[in-house]
Short mmCIF file of C-alpha atoms (C1' of nucleotides) in Angstrom, two decimals:
data_model
loop_
_atom_site.label_atom_id
_atom_site.label_comp_id
_atom_site.label_asym_id
_atom_site.label_seq_id
_atom_site.Cartn_x
_atom_site.Cartn_y
_atom_site.Cartn_z
CA MET A 1293 30.45 -129.94 -16.15
CA ASP A 1294 30.29 -126.29 -17.07
CA GLU A 1295 33.08 -124.00 -18.19
CA LYS A 1296 33.93 -122.77 -14.71
CA GLU A 1297 34.13 -126.25 -13.30
CA GLN A 1298 36.35 -127.40 -16.17
CA ALA A 1299 38.65 -124.43 -15.58
CA GLN A 1300 38.99 -125.30 -11.91
CA ILE A 1301 39.79 -128.93 -12.64
CA ILE A 1302 42.35 -128.09 -15.32
CA ILE A 1303 44.06 -125.51 -13.11
CA GLY A 1304 44.10 -127.85 -10.14
CA LYS A 1305 45.71 -130.57 -12.22
CA LEU A 1306 48.22 -128.19 -13.82
CA MET A 1307 49.33 -126.97 -10.41
CA ASN A 1308 49.52 -130.48 -9.01
CA ILE A 1309 51.51 -131.81 -11.98
CA GLY A 1310 53.74 -128.72 -11.99
CA GLY A 1311 54.40 -129.13 -8.28
CA MET A 1312 55.30 -132.80 -8.57
CA LEU A 1313 57.56 -132.14 -11.56
CA GLN A 1314 59.36 -129.32 -9.80
CA LYS A 1315 59.91 -131.38 -6.70
CA LYS A 1316 61.23 -134.30 -8.76
CA ALA A 1317 63.49 -132.01 -10.80
CA ASN A 1318 64.84 -130.52 -7.56
CA GLN A 1319 65.69 -134.04 -6.36
CA LEU A 1320 67.37 -135.02 -9.64
CA LEU A 1321 69.40 -131.79 -9.75
CA SER A 1322 70.48 -131.67 -6.12
CA PRO A 1323 73.65 -133.73 -6.80
CA PHE A 1324 74.73 -130.80 -9.01
CA GLY A 1325 74.08 -128.37 -6.19
CA LEU A 1326 71.23 -126.72 -8.08
CA ASN A 1327 67.48 -126.61 -7.98
CA GLN A 1328 65.13 -126.41 -10.94
CA GLN A 1329 64.97 -122.62 -11.11
CA GLN A 1330 68.72 -122.24 -10.79
CA PHE A 1331 69.23 -124.80 -13.55
CA SER A 1332 66.73 -123.10 -15.82
CA LEU A 1333 68.53 -119.79 -15.35
CA LEU A 1334 71.91 -121.41 -16.06
CA PHE A 1335 70.40 -123.07 -19.12
CA GLU A 1336 68.99 -119.78 -20.35
CA ILE A 1337 72.40 -118.12 -20.01
CA PHE A 1338 73.88 -121.06 -21.90
CA LYS A 1339 71.35 -120.66 -24.71
CA ALA A 1340 71.70 -116.89 -24.84
CA GLY A 1341 75.50 -116.87 -25.03
CA ARG A 1342 75.69 -113.41 -23.46
CA VAL A 1343 72.89 -111.79 -21.54
CA ASN A 1344 72.07 -109.39 -18.68
CA GLN A 1345 69.98 -109.96 -15.57
CA LYS A 1346 67.11 -107.78 -16.69
CA THR A 1347 66.55 -110.01 -19.68
CA MET A 1348 66.64 -113.11 -17.48
CA VAL A 1349 64.10 -111.55 -15.11
CA ASN A 1350 61.73 -110.90 -18.00
CA ARG A 1351 62.26 -114.13 -19.88
CA LEU A 1352 61.89 -116.39 -16.85
CA MET A 1353 59.38 -114.20 -14.98
CA LEU A 1354 61.35 -114.33 -11.76
CA GLU A 1355 61.89 -111.70 -9.04
CA LYS A 1356 64.95 -109.57 -9.74
CA ALA A 1357 66.17 -110.08 -6.17
CA HIS A 1358 65.95 -113.82 -6.73
CA VAL A 1359 67.80 -113.66 -10.05
CA SER A 1360 70.48 -111.57 -8.35
CA LYS A 1361 70.94 -114.21 -5.66
CA ILE A 1362 71.02 -117.09 -8.15
CA ILE A 1363 73.59 -115.23 -10.28
CA LYS A 1364 75.72 -114.79 -7.19
CA LYS A 1365 75.51 -118.50 -6.42
CA LEU A 1366 76.20 -119.65 -9.99
CA HIS A 1367 79.19 -117.33 -10.13
CA SER A 1368 80.55 -118.57 -6.83
CA MET A 1369 80.23 -122.11 -8.17
CA GLY A 1370 82.27 -121.08 -11.21
CA LEU A 1371 79.46 -121.87 -13.63
CA ILE A 1372 79.10 -118.39 -15.12
CA GLY A 1373 81.29 -115.40 -15.84
CA ILE A 1374 80.28 -111.80 -15.17
CA VAL A 1375 81.68 -108.88 -17.18
CA PRO A 1376 80.61 -105.31 -16.39
CA SER A 1377 78.85 -103.64 -19.31
CA THR A 1378 80.63 -100.64 -20.84
CA ASP A 1379 77.33 -99.28 -22.17
CA ASP A 1380 75.59 -99.18 -18.82
CA LYS A 1381 77.65 -99.20 -15.64
CA ARG A 1382 74.72 -100.47 -13.65
CA SER A 1383 74.60 -103.68 -15.63
CA SER A 1384 76.78 -106.75 -16.42
CA TRP A 1385 77.02 -109.38 -19.11
CA LEU A 1386 76.57 -112.97 -18.04
CA SER A 1387 77.95 -115.94 -19.89
CA ILE A 1388 78.47 -119.61 -19.17
CA THR A 1389 81.89 -121.11 -18.39
CA GLU A 1390 83.25 -124.46 -19.60
CA LYS A 1391 82.48 -125.86 -16.16
CA GLY A 1392 78.99 -124.49 -16.49
CA LYS A 1393 78.53 -126.23 -19.81
CA ASP A 1394 79.57 -129.53 -18.23
CA VAL A 1395 77.02 -129.02 -15.47
CA VAL A 1396 74.29 -128.16 -17.97
CA GLU A 1397 75.07 -131.34 -19.89
CA GLY A 1398 75.02 -133.44 -16.74
CA CYS A 1399 71.73 -131.91 -15.60
CA ARG A 1400 70.06 -132.42 -18.97
CA LYS A 1401 71.18 -136.02 -18.96
CA ALA A 1402 69.86 -136.59 -15.43
CA LEU A 1403 66.52 -134.97 -16.25
CA GLY A 1404 66.26 -136.63 -19.64
CA GLU A 1405 66.76 -140.11 -18.27
CA TRP A 1406 63.84 -139.71 -15.93
CA ASN A 1407 61.55 -137.54 -17.99
CA GLY A 1408 61.36 -139.73 -21.03
CA ALA A 1409 59.77 -142.68 -19.33
CA TRP A 1410 56.47 -141.81 -17.70
CA ILE A 1411 55.11 -139.58 -20.44
CA THR A 1412 54.49 -142.61 -22.63
CA SER A 1413 51.12 -142.87 -20.92
CA LEU A 1414 50.06 -140.43 -23.64
CA ALA A 1415 49.88 -141.66 -27.22
CA GLY A 1416 52.00 -139.88 -29.85
CA GLY A 1417 49.12 -138.00 -31.46
CA GLU A 1418 47.86 -136.87 -28.10
CA ARG A 1419 51.30 -135.58 -27.19
CA MET A 1420 51.32 -133.31 -30.23
CA LYS A 1421 47.90 -131.99 -29.26
CA MET A 1422 49.12 -131.52 -25.71
CA VAL A 1423 52.07 -129.45 -26.92
CA ASP A 1424 49.68 -127.23 -28.85
CA SER A 1425 47.19 -126.85 -26.02
CA LEU A 1426 49.86 -126.14 -23.44
CA SER A 1427 51.43 -123.51 -25.72
CA LEU A 1428 48.07 -121.77 -25.94
CA LEU A 1429 47.53 -121.91 -22.20
CA GLN A 1430 51.07 -120.79 -21.47
CA SER A 1431 50.89 -117.65 -23.55
CA SER A 1432 47.41 -116.65 -22.44
CA LEU A 1433 48.42 -117.21 -18.81
CA ARG A 1434 51.48 -115.04 -19.39
CA ASP A 1435 49.28 -112.33 -20.82
CA ALA A 1436 46.84 -112.60 -17.93
CA ILE A 1437 49.65 -112.29 -15.40
CA GLN A 1438 51.35 -109.39 -17.14
CA ASP A 1439 48.07 -107.50 -17.53
CA LYS A 1440 47.86 -107.20 -13.80
CA MET B 1160 60.16 -133.95 -33.35
CA ASP B 1161 60.75 -137.32 -31.76
CA GLU B 1162 59.24 -138.74 -28.60
CA LYS B 1163 62.04 -137.55 -26.35
CA GLU B 1164 61.88 -134.04 -27.65
CA GLN B 1165 58.12 -133.93 -27.24
CA ALA B 1166 58.48 -135.13 -23.67
CA GLN B 1167 60.97 -132.38 -22.87
CA ILE B 1168 58.76 -129.68 -24.35
CA ILE B 1169 55.64 -130.90 -22.55
CA ILE B 1170 57.46 -131.14 -19.24
CA GLY B 1171 59.04 -127.71 -19.66
CA LYS B 1172 55.65 -126.18 -20.37
CA LEU B 1173 53.94 -128.03 -17.51
CA MET B 1174 56.55 -126.78 -15.06
CA ASN B 1175 56.40 -123.25 -16.40
CA ILE B 1176 52.59 -123.13 -16.28
CA GLY B 1177 52.56 -124.78 -12.86
CA GLY B 1178 55.06 -122.24 -11.57
CA MET B 1179 53.12 -119.26 -12.86
CA LEU B 1180 49.84 -120.62 -11.49
CA GLN B 1181 51.34 -121.25 -8.08
CA LYS B 1182 52.84 -117.81 -7.88
CA LYS B 1183 49.53 -116.23 -8.91
CA ALA B 1184 47.60 -118.33 -6.43
CA ASN B 1185 50.01 -117.30 -3.69
CA GLN B 1186 49.34 -113.65 -4.53
CA LEU B 1187 45.57 -114.10 -4.58
CA LEU B 1188 45.57 -115.99 -1.27
CA SER B 1189 47.97 -113.78 0.66
CA PRO B 1190 45.16 -111.51 1.93
CA PHE B 1191 43.86 -114.61 3.75
CA GLY B 1192 47.27 -115.20 5.31
CA LEU B 1193 47.74 -118.43 3.35
CA ASN B 1194 49.70 -119.68 0.41
CA GLN B 1195 48.58 -122.19 -2.18
CA GLN B 1196 49.82 -125.29 -0.37
CA GLN B 1197 48.36 -124.19 2.94
CA PHE B 1198 45.04 -123.51 1.26
CA SER B 1199 45.04 -126.87 -0.48
CA LEU B 1200 45.65 -128.62 2.84
CA LEU B 1201 42.85 -126.64 4.51
CA PHE B 1202 40.59 -127.45 1.59
CA GLU B 1203 41.43 -131.14 1.84
CA ILE B 1204 40.58 -131.13 5.56
CA PHE B 1205 37.33 -129.36 4.68
CA LYS B 1206 36.43 -132.01 2.10
CA ALA B 1207 37.47 -134.91 4.34
CA GLY B 1208 35.45 -133.81 7.33
CA ARG B 1209 37.78 -135.56 9.76
CA VAL B 1210 41.25 -136.71 8.87
CA ASN B 1211 44.76 -137.32 10.25
CA GLN B 1212 48.08 -135.90 9.12
CA LYS B 1213 49.35 -139.15 7.67
CA THR B 1214 46.47 -139.18 5.22
CA MET B 1215 47.14 -135.57 4.25
CA VAL B 1216 50.81 -136.36 3.67
CA ASN B 1217 49.88 -139.18 1.32
CA ARG B 1218 47.02 -137.48 -0.47
CA LEU B 1219 48.85 -134.21 -1.13
CA MET B 1220 52.32 -135.76 -1.47
CA LEU B 1221 53.91 -133.29 0.91
CA GLU B 1222 56.72 -133.75 3.45
CA LYS B 1223 55.37 -134.76 6.84
CA ALA B 1224 57.45 -132.05 8.52
CA HIS B 1225 55.85 -129.51 6.24
CA VAL B 1226 52.32 -130.79 6.90
CA SER B 1227 53.06 -130.64 10.62
CA LYS B 1228 54.09 -127.00 10.33
CA ILE B 1229 51.09 -126.05 8.21
CA ILE B 1230 48.75 -127.79 10.68
CA LYS B 1231 50.32 -125.77 13.47
CA LYS B 1232 49.77 -122.55 11.57
CA LEU B 1233 46.19 -123.33 10.52
CA HIS B 1234 45.39 -124.24 14.12
CA SER B 1235 46.94 -121.06 15.48
CA MET B 1236 44.82 -119.14 12.97
CA GLY B 1237 41.73 -120.89 14.34
CA LEU B 1238 40.91 -122.47 11.01
CA ILE B 1239 41.07 -126.10 12.13
CA GLY B 1240 40.43 -128.09 15.28
CA ILE B 1241 42.71 -130.86 16.53
CA VAL B 1242 41.41 -133.72 18.67
CA PRO B 1243 43.79 -136.44 19.90
CA SER B 1244 42.89 -139.88 18.59
CA THR B 1245 41.82 -142.44 21.21
CA ASP B 1246 42.83 -145.30 18.90
CA ASP B 1247 46.41 -144.18 18.44
CA LYS B 1248 47.92 -141.77 20.95
CA ARG B 1249 50.53 -140.68 18.43
CA SER B 1250 47.89 -139.30 16.11
CA SER B 1251 45.15 -136.63 16.04
CA TRP B 1252 41.96 -135.94 14.12
CA LEU B 1253 41.83 -132.72 12.15
CA SER B 1254 38.66 -130.93 11.22
CA ILE B 1255 37.74 -127.52 9.91
CA THR B 1256 36.15 -124.82 12.06
CA GLU B 1257 33.37 -122.41 11.08
CA LYS B 1258 36.00 -119.74 10.65
CA GLY B 1259 37.95 -122.13 8.48
CA LYS B 1260 34.92 -122.72 6.29
CA ASP B 1261 34.54 -118.97 5.82
CA VAL B 1262 38.18 -118.72 4.78
CA VAL B 1263 37.83 -121.62 2.35
CA GLU B 1264 34.83 -119.91 0.79
CA GLY B 1265 36.66 -116.61 0.49
CA CYS B 1266 39.70 -118.27 -1.03
CA ARG B 1267 37.67 -120.22 -3.56
CA LYS B 1268 35.89 -117.05 -4.56
CA ALA B 1269 39.18 -115.16 -4.97
CA LEU B 1270 40.73 -117.95 -7.02
CA GLY B 1271 37.57 -118.54 -9.03
CA GLU B 1272 37.22 -114.92 -10.07
CA TRP B 1273 40.66 -114.95 -11.60
CA ASN B 1274 40.88 -118.50 -12.86
CA GLY B 1275 37.80 -118.50 -15.01
CA ALA B 1276 38.92 -115.89 -17.50
CA TRP B 1277 42.16 -116.79 -19.24
CA ILE B 1278 41.41 -120.43 -19.82
CA THR B 1279 38.89 -119.48 -22.49
CA SER B 1280 41.81 -119.50 -24.90
CA LEU B 1281 40.97 -123.20 -25.17
CA ALA B 1282 37.74 -124.21 -26.90
CA GLY B 1283 35.21 -126.28 -24.93
CA GLY B 1284 35.95 -129.58 -26.68
CA GLU B 1285 39.66 -129.09 -26.20
CA ARG B 1286 39.16 -128.42 -22.52
CA MET B 1287 37.48 -131.79 -22.07
CA LYS B 1288 40.36 -133.47 -23.88
CA MET B 1289 42.79 -131.53 -21.72
CA VAL B 1290 41.06 -132.77 -18.56
CA ASP B 1291 41.42 -136.33 -19.80
CA SER B 1292 45.05 -135.97 -20.85
CA LEU B 1293 46.07 -134.23 -17.64
CA SER B 1294 44.35 -136.94 -15.59
CA LEU B 1295 46.42 -139.55 -17.40
CA LEU B 1296 49.64 -137.62 -16.92
CA GLN B 1297 48.86 -136.89 -13.29
CA SER B 1298 48.35 -140.49 -12.32
CA SER B 1299 51.27 -141.87 -14.29
CA LEU B 1300 53.52 -139.16 -12.82
CA ARG B 1301 52.28 -140.07 -9.35
CA ASP B 1302 53.10 -143.72 -10.05
CA ALA B 1303 56.54 -142.82 -11.39
CA ILE B 1304 57.31 -140.74 -8.31
CA GLN B 1305 56.08 -143.31 -5.84
CA ASP B 1306 57.98 -146.12 -7.58
CA LYS B 1307 61.21 -144.41 -6.76
"C1'" DT C 1466 73.32 -77.73 -16.93
"C1'" DC C 1467 70.79 -79.15 -12.97
"C1'" DT C 1468 67.01 -81.58 -10.79
"C1'" DA C 1469 63.63 -85.13 -10.81
"C1'" DT C 1470 62.42 -89.58 -12.07
"C1'" DA C 1471 63.33 -94.18 -13.66
"C1'" DT C 1472 66.07 -98.22 -13.84
"C1'" DA C 1473 69.65 -102.34 -12.94
"C1'" DG C 1474 71.02 -104.72 -9.51
"C1'" DT C 1475 71.95 -105.75 -4.26
"C1'" DT C 1476 70.91 -106.67 0.50
"C1'" DG C 1477 68.28 -107.47 4.80
"C1'" DA C 1478 64.34 -109.39 7.03
"C1'" DC C 1479 61.17 -112.78 7.09
"C1'" DA C 1480 58.36 -116.90 6.09
"C1'" DA C 1481 58.40 -121.22 3.74
"C1'" DG C 1482 60.00 -125.89 2.54
"C1'" DG C 1483 63.24 -129.96 2.70
"C1'" DA C 1484 66.20 -133.16 5.19
"C1'" DA C 1485 67.62 -135.24 9.28
"C1'" DA C 1486 67.19 -136.23 13.93
"C1'" DC C 1487 64.22 -136.53 17.55
"C1'" DT C 1488 60.11 -138.19 20.91
"C1'" DA C 1489 56.35 -141.05 21.98
"C1'" DT C 1490 53.68 -144.79 20.78
"C1'" DA C 1491 52.32 -149.05 18.18
"C1'" DT C 1492 53.44 -153.39 16.26
"C1'" DT C 1493 56.25 -157.38 15.45
"C1'" DT C 1494 59.27 -160.91 16.79
"C1'" DC C 1495 61.22 -164.07 19.89
"C1'" DG D 869 56.36 -160.27 28.51
"C1'" DA D 870 60.49 -158.00 26.78
"C1'" DA D 871 63.24 -156.34 23.08
"C1'" DA D 872 63.51 -154.85 18.40
"C1'" DT D 873 61.52 -152.44 14.75
"C1'" DA D 874 58.19 -149.42 12.65
"C1'" DT D 875 55.35 -145.43 12.65
"C1'" DA D 876 52.94 -140.57 13.58
"C1'" DG D 877 54.22 -136.41 14.35
"C1'" DT D 878 57.64 -132.51 15.97
"C1'" DT D 879 61.66 -129.72 15.96
"C1'" DT D 880 66.12 -127.97 14.36
"C1'" DC D 881 69.04 -126.42 10.85
"C1'" DC D 882 69.71 -124.84 6.47
"C1'" DT D 883 68.57 -122.94 1.90
"C1'" DT D 884 65.29 -120.63 -0.88
"C1'" DG D 885 62.03 -117.11 -2.46
"C1'" DT D 886 59.40 -112.74 -1.71
"C1'" DC D 887 59.07 -108.03 -0.39
"C1'" DA D 888 60.82 -103.65 0.59
"C1'" DA D 889 64.45 -100.60 0.90
"C1'" DC D 890 68.71 -99.49 -0.69
"C1'" DT D 891 72.87 -97.82 -4.00
"C1'" DA D 892 74.59 -96.35 -8.26
"C1'" DT D 893 73.66 -94.98 -12.75
"C1'" DA D 894 70.79 -93.52 -16.81
"C1'" DT D 895 67.28 -90.71 -18.76
"C1'" DA D 896 63.83 -87.06 -18.97
"C1'" DG D 897 62.36 -82.52 -18.18
"C1'" DA D 898 62.81 -77.71 -17.14
#
DNA sequence: TCTATATAGTTGACAAGGAAACTATATTTC
DNA sequence: GAAATATAGTTTCCTTGTCAACTATATAGA
């Protein structure tokens, strides 16, 4: 198995696992009226405290049109607040509401209850190595994508 | 970092990497008029020689409605042939056409040219370990999803 | 100070993907 | 053999995600 073949197998598996995980997350989150990307954006706003869309676009590597539409939805659901920026009239500050925090907590609980179980197929030591390897791959993939 | 925390980090990274890879693959394949899922279905038909939709649904873990629509598209593009089964009138046999084989080759080349580069951030030995770990995760995730 | 260019975000058009309901056929049960 | 149930695949409806074009505002350059 040469380098190229290994690369193809790893990438195939990463896409397959990623696809299954996303689909499962979408199912687990649908009772909250969100999908995985919408939740991750809400969660990022929660973590950031106060943030603008541009930053979310960059941090999550999503299309700005898509972020705009998700923001609209989250706002209409009452999960985030939007305050126009005084520095830049084109822009707004996003922050989570109390309702939004409740939803984030519920989502994390729903995901956590499912996620914890199946990963025990990997031993503890291997999990630490996996974290390291995935971090490496993640950042070099990011670089490769942004270089384009 | 306890087990639960490790699980969350690994899953977050797997989804993020999977998402980036899928998006990139979609970009690379769009000149062929396909996206990543459509290509993977075409590729599976290519590998199988002759196969029915039910098998594709199971093997790729896609919605049957979705497979049906992709089949329709691939057929209208002239990439696959469809022959009604004589055993079961509800079903058909799918196979790739010469044109389809050309497209598969072109797609593999396009993906291969990009995929090979960035994964070198992992050393050879680590790549083998990664293959093993991802295989474990993949099959236990599959089991977890199908158990539901 | 005015014009040209860049940027933050929005909207429309379109294709994709999921869920549910459907049709036609196969299998099981009585 | 007929009725009930299951199955293979299709279609409709709806939401999502991408792309391109747009508006309003900020910044750069002359």
